Amino acid sequence: MFSWFKEISPTERRTFWACFGGWALDALDVQMFSLVIPAMIAEWAISKTEAGLVSGATLVASALGGWIAGALADRFGRVRTLQLTVAFFSVFTFACAFSQNFSQFLVLKTLQGFGFGGEWAAGAVLMAESIRAQHRGKAMGTVQSAWAVGWAAAVLLYTAMFSLLPGPMAWRAMFALGLLPALLVIYVRRGVPEPIVPADNSTTRSSGKTNVRSGDAAAIPFFAIFSPRVLRMTLTGALLGVGAHGGYYALMTWLPTYLKTERHLSVLGTGGYLAVIIFAFFCGCVASAQLLDRIGRRGTILLFSIACVATVLVYLFAPLTNGAMLVVGFPLGFFAAGIPASMGALFNELYPRGMRGTGVGFCYNFGRVVSAAFPVMVGHLAKTTTLGFAIGTDAAIAYAIVALAVLMLPETRGRALADTLPADDEHPSPAQVAHARR
């Protein structure tokens, strides 16, 4: 399953681990909030809608950060932008620990979102341009599994802090440790070069000999992705991002609260249920990574989106016992992983070099703008119904949007990353597909 990792160069491996570490630490910082919502509600007497507003504002900021960071990566380079965004979200995660009221926390958490949205965009393009085409799907899917690693670290930290400290101190201690990702900047600065991307890179790999700036455009290309030839891809990719993020954040933002308040699980019990889902998320990323280079990008996303709808409905609407929920939690996390693990490879292959970072940053992160409404809608709907019903309804709708959007995008498996738009906008050439399968 991981034999491809032995075939890549040392520079490719360093790039992989830099992006893996970035996304794991990104997840650690982001997932902490969903775990500490009950403690913050108790300390500041805020409503569920206000708690959902924090997630919504963070997601809007992350979308803007992703679009801007993607454009900066096109102009100033992938590695430099990655360093900047990691440092940015680390500092503001740390600052959240010292907020004195809900308003201060909302501002600081929003600024944190700006940084982590940008970090994904810069890292995704760096990965896509550094890994050879025949392993691009496997590498991009596998690096997404880092989210599960960071998520697991957040749950372990949550369990430890809330077992040792009172609630008001525990959540602050968790955010204070969010400064640790800034150490990754040192590794990136010393070990990861800018990728070299020739026009035909079906067998491209990174080289540590020469640093070539990824962005050669005369100006930051914010709006190039809306040119006529790529407008349809941009709009459809953004719709795919809406569904993918909407389902994920509706489900994962509120799941710890649902388990604690409606299923009445203790801190350790909540951690046990989340452990199953997180392990399943890791497995789902690895599975989708293999499928991306076997059945293609579209087939993989469609398969996982349909499975997500079915699993969410069973998990939150069926009269399951606590034991049955533990069992169903595995497919819930497994299928929820496949969509985000697939989007990096697909979006990178839709755009040429000069606008690739901008396109990837916009499509992936625009979904966060609109999906910001999903956690808020869950909190609002939960006023008149159960929290489980609210989560399930929003998540199922979101994953149905994913299935619709992916059917409107071209299959890009085997497509070489190019400096110009491909002549055939719908399918890679037979030669490219044959090469990618070898």
PDB file of N, CA and C in Angstrom, residues 139-191:
ATOM      1  N   ALA A 139      -0.145  10.310  -2.889  1.00  0.00           N
ATOM      2  CA  ALA A 139       0.536  11.221  -1.971  1.00  0.00           C
ATOM      3  C   ALA A 139      -0.422  12.265  -1.404  1.00  0.00           C
ATOM      4  N   MET A 140      -1.249  12.856  -2.286  1.00  0.00           N
ATOM      5  CA  MET A 140      -2.176  13.887  -1.822  1.00  0.00           C
ATOM      6  C   MET A 140      -3.220  13.322  -0.867  1.00  0.00           C
ATOM      7  N   GLY A 141      -3.698  12.110  -1.146  1.00  0.00           N
ATOM      8  CA  GLY A 141      -4.671  11.495  -0.245  1.00  0.00           C
ATOM      9  C   GLY A 141      -4.051  11.109   1.085  1.00  0.00           C
ATOM     10  N   THR A 142      -2.837  10.565   1.025  1.00  0.00           N
ATOM     11  CA  THR A 142      -2.176  10.129   2.256  1.00  0.00           C
ATOM     12  C   THR A 142      -1.817  11.301   3.151  1.00  0.00           C
ATOM     13  N   VAL A 143      -1.365  12.405   2.568  1.00  0.00           N
ATOM     14  CA  VAL A 143      -0.986  13.548   3.395  1.00  0.00           C
ATOM     15  C   VAL A 143      -2.206  14.132   4.103  1.00  0.00           C
ATOM     16  N   GLN A 144      -3.398  13.938   3.520  1.00  0.00           N
ATOM     17  CA  GLN A 144      -4.617  14.419   4.175  1.00  0.00           C
ATOM     18  C   GLN A 144      -4.898  13.630   5.452  1.00  0.00           C
ATOM     19  N   SER A 145      -4.361  12.404   5.536  1.00  0.00           N
ATOM     20  CA  SER A 145      -4.565  11.616   6.757  1.00  0.00           C
ATOM     21  C   SER A 145      -3.909  12.273   7.967  1.00  0.00           C
ATOM     22  N   ALA A 146      -3.025  13.243   7.712  1.00  0.00           N
ATOM     23  CA  ALA A 146      -2.411  13.983   8.819  1.00  0.00           C
ATOM     24  C   ALA A 146      -3.468  14.699   9.655  1.00  0.00           C
ATOM     25  N   TRP A 147      -4.591  15.021   9.006  1.00  0.00           N
ATOM     26  CA  TRP A 147      -5.676  15.668   9.760  1.00  0.00           C
ATOM     27  C   TRP A 147      -6.130  14.773  10.906  1.00  0.00           C
ATOM     28  N   ALA A 148      -6.217  13.461  10.652  1.00  0.00           N
ATOM     29  CA  ALA A 148      -6.626  12.526  11.698  1.00  0.00           C
ATOM     30  C   ALA A 148      -5.585  12.478  12.818  1.00  0.00           C
ATOM     31  N   VAL A 149      -4.305  12.589  12.469  1.00  0.00           N
ATOM     32  CA  VAL A 149      -3.243  12.579  13.472  1.00  0.00           C
ATOM     33  C   VAL A 149      -3.375  13.805  14.386  1.00  0.00           C
ATOM     34  N   GLY A 150      -3.564  14.977  13.781  1.00  0.00           N
ATOM     35  CA  GLY A 150      -3.740  16.185  14.572  1.00  0.00           C
ATOM     36  C   GLY A 150      -5.012  16.169  15.389  1.00  0.00           C
ATOM     37  N   TRP A 151      -6.067  15.617  14.813  1.00  0.00           N
ATOM     38  CA  TRP A 151      -7.353  15.500  15.501  1.00  0.00           C
ATOM     39  C   TRP A 151      -7.204  14.590  16.718  1.00  0.00           C
ATOM     40  N   ALA A 152      -6.509  13.469  16.549  1.00  0.00           N
ATOM     41  CA  ALA A 152      -6.285  12.553  17.666  1.00  0.00           C
ATOM     42  C   ALA A 152      -5.469  13.230  18.763  1.00  0.00           C
ATOM     43  N   ALA A 153      -4.478  14.013  18.359  1.00  0.00           N
ATOM     44  CA  ALA A 153      -3.676  14.731  19.349  1.00  0.00           C
ATOM     45  C   ALA A 153      -4.537  15.717  20.131  1.00  0.00           C
ATOM     46  N   ALA A 154      -5.485  16.361  19.439  1.00  0.00           N
ATOM     47  CA  ALA A 154      -6.388  17.298  20.112  1.00  0.00           C
ATOM     48  C   ALA A 154      -7.269  16.581  21.137  1.00  0.00           C
ATOM     49  N   VAL A 155      -7.764  15.387  20.786  1.00  0.00           N
ATOM     50  CA  VAL A 155      -8.611  14.620  21.702  1.00  0.00           C
ATOM     51  C   VAL A 155      -7.807  14.163  22.922  1.00  0.00           C
ATOM     52  N   LEU A 156      -6.582  13.709  22.681  1.00  0.00           N
ATOM     53  CA  LEU A 156      -5.732  13.296  23.803  1.00  0.00           C
ATOM     54  C   LEU A 156      -5.415  14.474  24.713  1.00  0.00           C
ATOM     55  N   LEU A 157      -5.135  15.620  24.106  1.00  0.00           N
ATOM     56  CA  LEU A 157      -4.854  16.827  24.887  1.00  0.00           C
ATOM     57  C   LEU A 157      -6.084  17.259  25.674  1.00  0.00           C
ATOM     58  N   TYR A 158      -7.238  17.188  25.027  1.00  0.00           N
ATOM     59  CA  TYR A 158      -8.508  17.524  25.680  1.00  0.00           C
ATOM     60  C   TYR A 158      -8.752  16.612  26.883  1.00  0.00           C
ATOM     61  N   THR A 159      -8.581  15.316  26.680  1.00  0.00           N
ATOM     62  CA  THR A 159      -8.806  14.355  27.759  1.00  0.00           C
ATOM     63  C   THR A 159      -7.867  14.615  28.930  1.00  0.00           C
ATOM     64  N   ALA A 160      -6.604  14.885  28.617  1.00  0.00           N
ATOM     65  CA  ALA A 160      -5.623  15.133  29.676  1.00  0.00           C
ATOM     66  C   ALA A 160      -5.900  16.438  30.420  1.00  0.00           C
ATOM     67  N   MET A 161      -6.126  17.512  29.678  1.00  0.00           N
ATOM     68  CA  MET A 161      -6.312  18.825  30.300  1.00  0.00           C
ATOM     69  C   MET A 161      -7.577  18.874  31.156  1.00  0.00           C
ATOM     70  N   PHE A 162      -8.682  18.301  30.641  1.00  0.00           N
ATOM     71  CA  PHE A 162      -9.941  18.380  31.380  1.00  0.00           C
ATOM     72  C   PHE A 162     -10.016  17.355  32.507  1.00  0.00           C
ATOM     73  N   SER A 163      -9.104  16.413  32.506  1.00  0.00           N
ATOM     74  CA  SER A 163      -9.007  15.491  33.631  1.00  0.00           C
ATOM     75  C   SER A 163      -8.145  16.065  34.749  1.00  0.00           C
ATOM     76  N   LEU A 164      -7.187  16.926  34.399  1.00  0.00           N
ATOM     77  CA  LEU A 164      -6.236  17.463  35.373  1.00  0.00           C
ATOM     78  C   LEU A 164      -6.582  18.869  35.850  1.00  0.00           C
ATOM     79  N   LEU A 165      -7.291  19.645  35.023  1.00  0.00           N
ATOM     80  CA  LEU A 165      -7.545  21.053  35.329  1.00  0.00           C
ATOM     81  C   LEU A 165      -9.034  21.358  35.309  1.00  0.00           C
ATOM     82  N   PRO A 166      -9.483  22.378  36.037  1.00  0.00           N
ATOM     83  CA  PRO A 166     -10.874  22.818  35.920  1.00  0.00           C
ATOM     84  C   PRO A 166     -11.128  23.382  34.525  1.00  0.00           C
ATOM     85  N   GLY A 167     -12.393  23.329  34.098  1.00  0.00           N
ATOM     86  CA  GLY A 167     -12.746  23.722  32.746  1.00  0.00           C
ATOM     87  C   GLY A 167     -12.189  25.047  32.263  1.00  0.00           C
ATOM     88  N   PRO A 168     -12.362  26.155  33.033  1.00  0.00           N
ATOM     89  CA  PRO A 168     -11.870  27.455  32.566  1.00  0.00           C
ATOM     90  C   PRO A 168     -10.359  27.498  32.341  1.00  0.00           C
ATOM     91  N   MET A 169      -9.595  26.713  33.095  1.00  0.00           N
ATOM     92  CA  MET A 169      -8.153  26.667  32.895  1.00  0.00           C
ATOM     93  C   MET A 169      -7.770  25.675  31.791  1.00  0.00           C
ATOM     94  N   ALA A 170      -8.537  24.587  31.688  1.00  0.00           N
ATOM     95  CA  ALA A 170      -8.184  23.517  30.759  1.00  0.00           C
ATOM     96  C   ALA A 170      -8.227  23.987  29.307  1.00  0.00           C
ATOM     97  N   TRP A 171      -9.305  24.693  28.929  1.00  0.00           N
ATOM     98  CA  TRP A 171      -9.406  25.084  27.521  1.00  0.00           C
ATOM     99  C   TRP A 171      -8.366  26.149  27.178  1.00  0.00           C
ATOM    100  N   ARG A 172      -8.011  26.992  28.141  1.00  0.00           N
ATOM    101  CA  ARG A 172      -6.970  28.004  27.894  1.00  0.00           C
ATOM    102  C   ARG A 172      -5.596  27.344  27.723  1.00  0.00           C
ATOM    103  N   ALA A 173      -5.339  26.316  28.522  1.00  0.00           N
ATOM    104  CA  ALA A 173      -4.066  25.610  28.406  1.00  0.00           C
ATOM    105  C   ALA A 173      -3.944  24.942  27.032  1.00  0.00           C
ATOM    106  N   MET A 174      -5.053  24.415  26.530  1.00  0.00           N
ATOM    107  CA  MET A 174      -5.038  23.777  25.212  1.00  0.00           C
ATOM    108  C   MET A 174      -4.668  24.775  24.117  1.00  0.00           C
ATOM    109  N   PHE A 175      -5.269  25.945  24.151  1.00  0.00           N
ATOM    110  CA  PHE A 175      -4.973  26.949  23.123  1.00  0.00           C
ATOM    111  C   PHE A 175      -3.546  27.490  23.271  1.00  0.00           C
ATOM    112  N   ALA A 176      -3.051  27.573  24.493  1.00  0.00           N
ATOM    113  CA  ALA A 176      -1.686  28.061  24.692  1.00  0.00           C
ATOM    114  C   ALA A 176      -0.672  27.145  24.009  1.00  0.00           C
ATOM    115  N   LEU A 177      -0.948  25.848  24.013  1.00  0.00           N
ATOM    116  CA  LEU A 177      -0.054  24.891  23.357  1.00  0.00           C
ATOM    117  C   LEU A 177      -0.135  24.975  21.834  1.00  0.00           C
ATOM    118  N   GLY A 178      -1.088  25.738  21.348  1.00  0.00           N
ATOM    119  CA  GLY A 178      -1.228  25.905  19.908  1.00  0.00           C
ATOM    120  C   GLY A 178      -0.100  26.676  19.260  1.00  0.00           C
ATOM    121  N   LEU A 179       0.816  27.186  20.065  1.00  0.00           N
ATOM    122  CA  LEU A 179       1.979  27.876  19.505  1.00  0.00           C
ATOM    123  C   LEU A 179       3.013  26.896  18.934  1.00  0.00           C
ATOM    124  N   LEU A 180       2.923  25.632  19.321  1.00  0.00           N
ATOM    125  CA  LEU A 180       3.920  24.643  18.912  1.00  0.00           C
ATOM    126  C   LEU A 180       4.077  24.478  17.404  1.00  0.00           C
ATOM    127  N   PRO A 181       3.000  24.587  16.598  1.00  0.00           N
ATOM    128  CA  PRO A 181       3.194  24.434  15.151  1.00  0.00           C
ATOM    129  C   PRO A 181       4.197  25.404  14.544  1.00  0.00           C
ATOM    130  N   ALA A 182       4.447  26.523  15.192  1.00  0.00           N
ATOM    131  CA  ALA A 182       5.402  27.488  14.644  1.00  0.00           C
ATOM    132  C   ALA A 182       6.795  26.880  14.493  1.00  0.00           C
ATOM    133  N   LEU A 183       7.090  25.828  15.264  1.00  0.00           N
ATOM    134  CA  LEU A 183       8.390  25.166  15.146  1.00  0.00           C
ATOM    135  C   LEU A 183       8.563  24.507  13.780  1.00  0.00           C
ATOM    136  N   LEU A 184       7.433  24.180  13.122  1.00  0.00           N
ATOM    137  CA  LEU A 184       7.510  23.568  11.801  1.00  0.00           C
ATOM    138  C   LEU A 184       8.164  24.492  10.781  1.00  0.00           C
ATOM    139  N   VAL A 185       8.045  25.789  10.995  1.00  0.00           N
ATOM    140  CA  VAL A 185       8.618  26.756  10.062  1.00  0.00           C
ATOM    141  C   VAL A 185      10.127  26.534   9.916  1.00  0.00           C
ATOM    142  N   ILE A 186      10.781  26.163  11.006  1.00  0.00           N
ATOM    143  CA  ILE A 186      12.227  25.936  10.968  1.00  0.00           C
ATOM    144  C   ILE A 186      12.559  24.772  10.044  1.00  0.00           C
ATOM    145  N   TYR A 187      11.794  23.691  10.155  1.00  0.00           N
ATOM    146  CA  TYR A 187      12.026  22.524   9.303  1.00  0.00           C
ATOM    147  C   TYR A 187      11.771  22.844   7.837  1.00  0.00           C
ATOM    148  N   VAL A 188      10.672  23.553   7.567  1.00  0.00           N
ATOM    149  CA  VAL A 188      10.341  23.899   6.186  1.00  0.00           C
ATOM    150  C   VAL A 188      11.423  24.785   5.581  1.00  0.00           C
ATOM    151  N   ARG A 189      11.890  25.729   6.366  1.00  0.00           N
ATOM    152  CA  ARG A 189      12.891  26.670   5.869  1.00  0.00           C
ATOM    153  C   ARG A 189      14.203  25.969   5.514  1.00  0.00           C
ATOM    154  N   ARG A 190      14.566  24.939   6.265  1.00  0.00           N
ATOM    155  CA  ARG A 190      15.857  24.293   6.075  1.00  0.00           C
ATOM    156  C   ARG A 190      15.817  23.115   5.099  1.00  0.00           C
ATOM    157  N   GLY A 191      14.668  22.450   4.959  1.00  0.00           N
ATOM    158  CA  GLY A 191      14.682  21.187   4.234  1.00  0.00           C
ATOM    159  C   GLY A 191      13.835  21.082   2.988  1.00  0.00           C
TER     160      GLY A 191
END
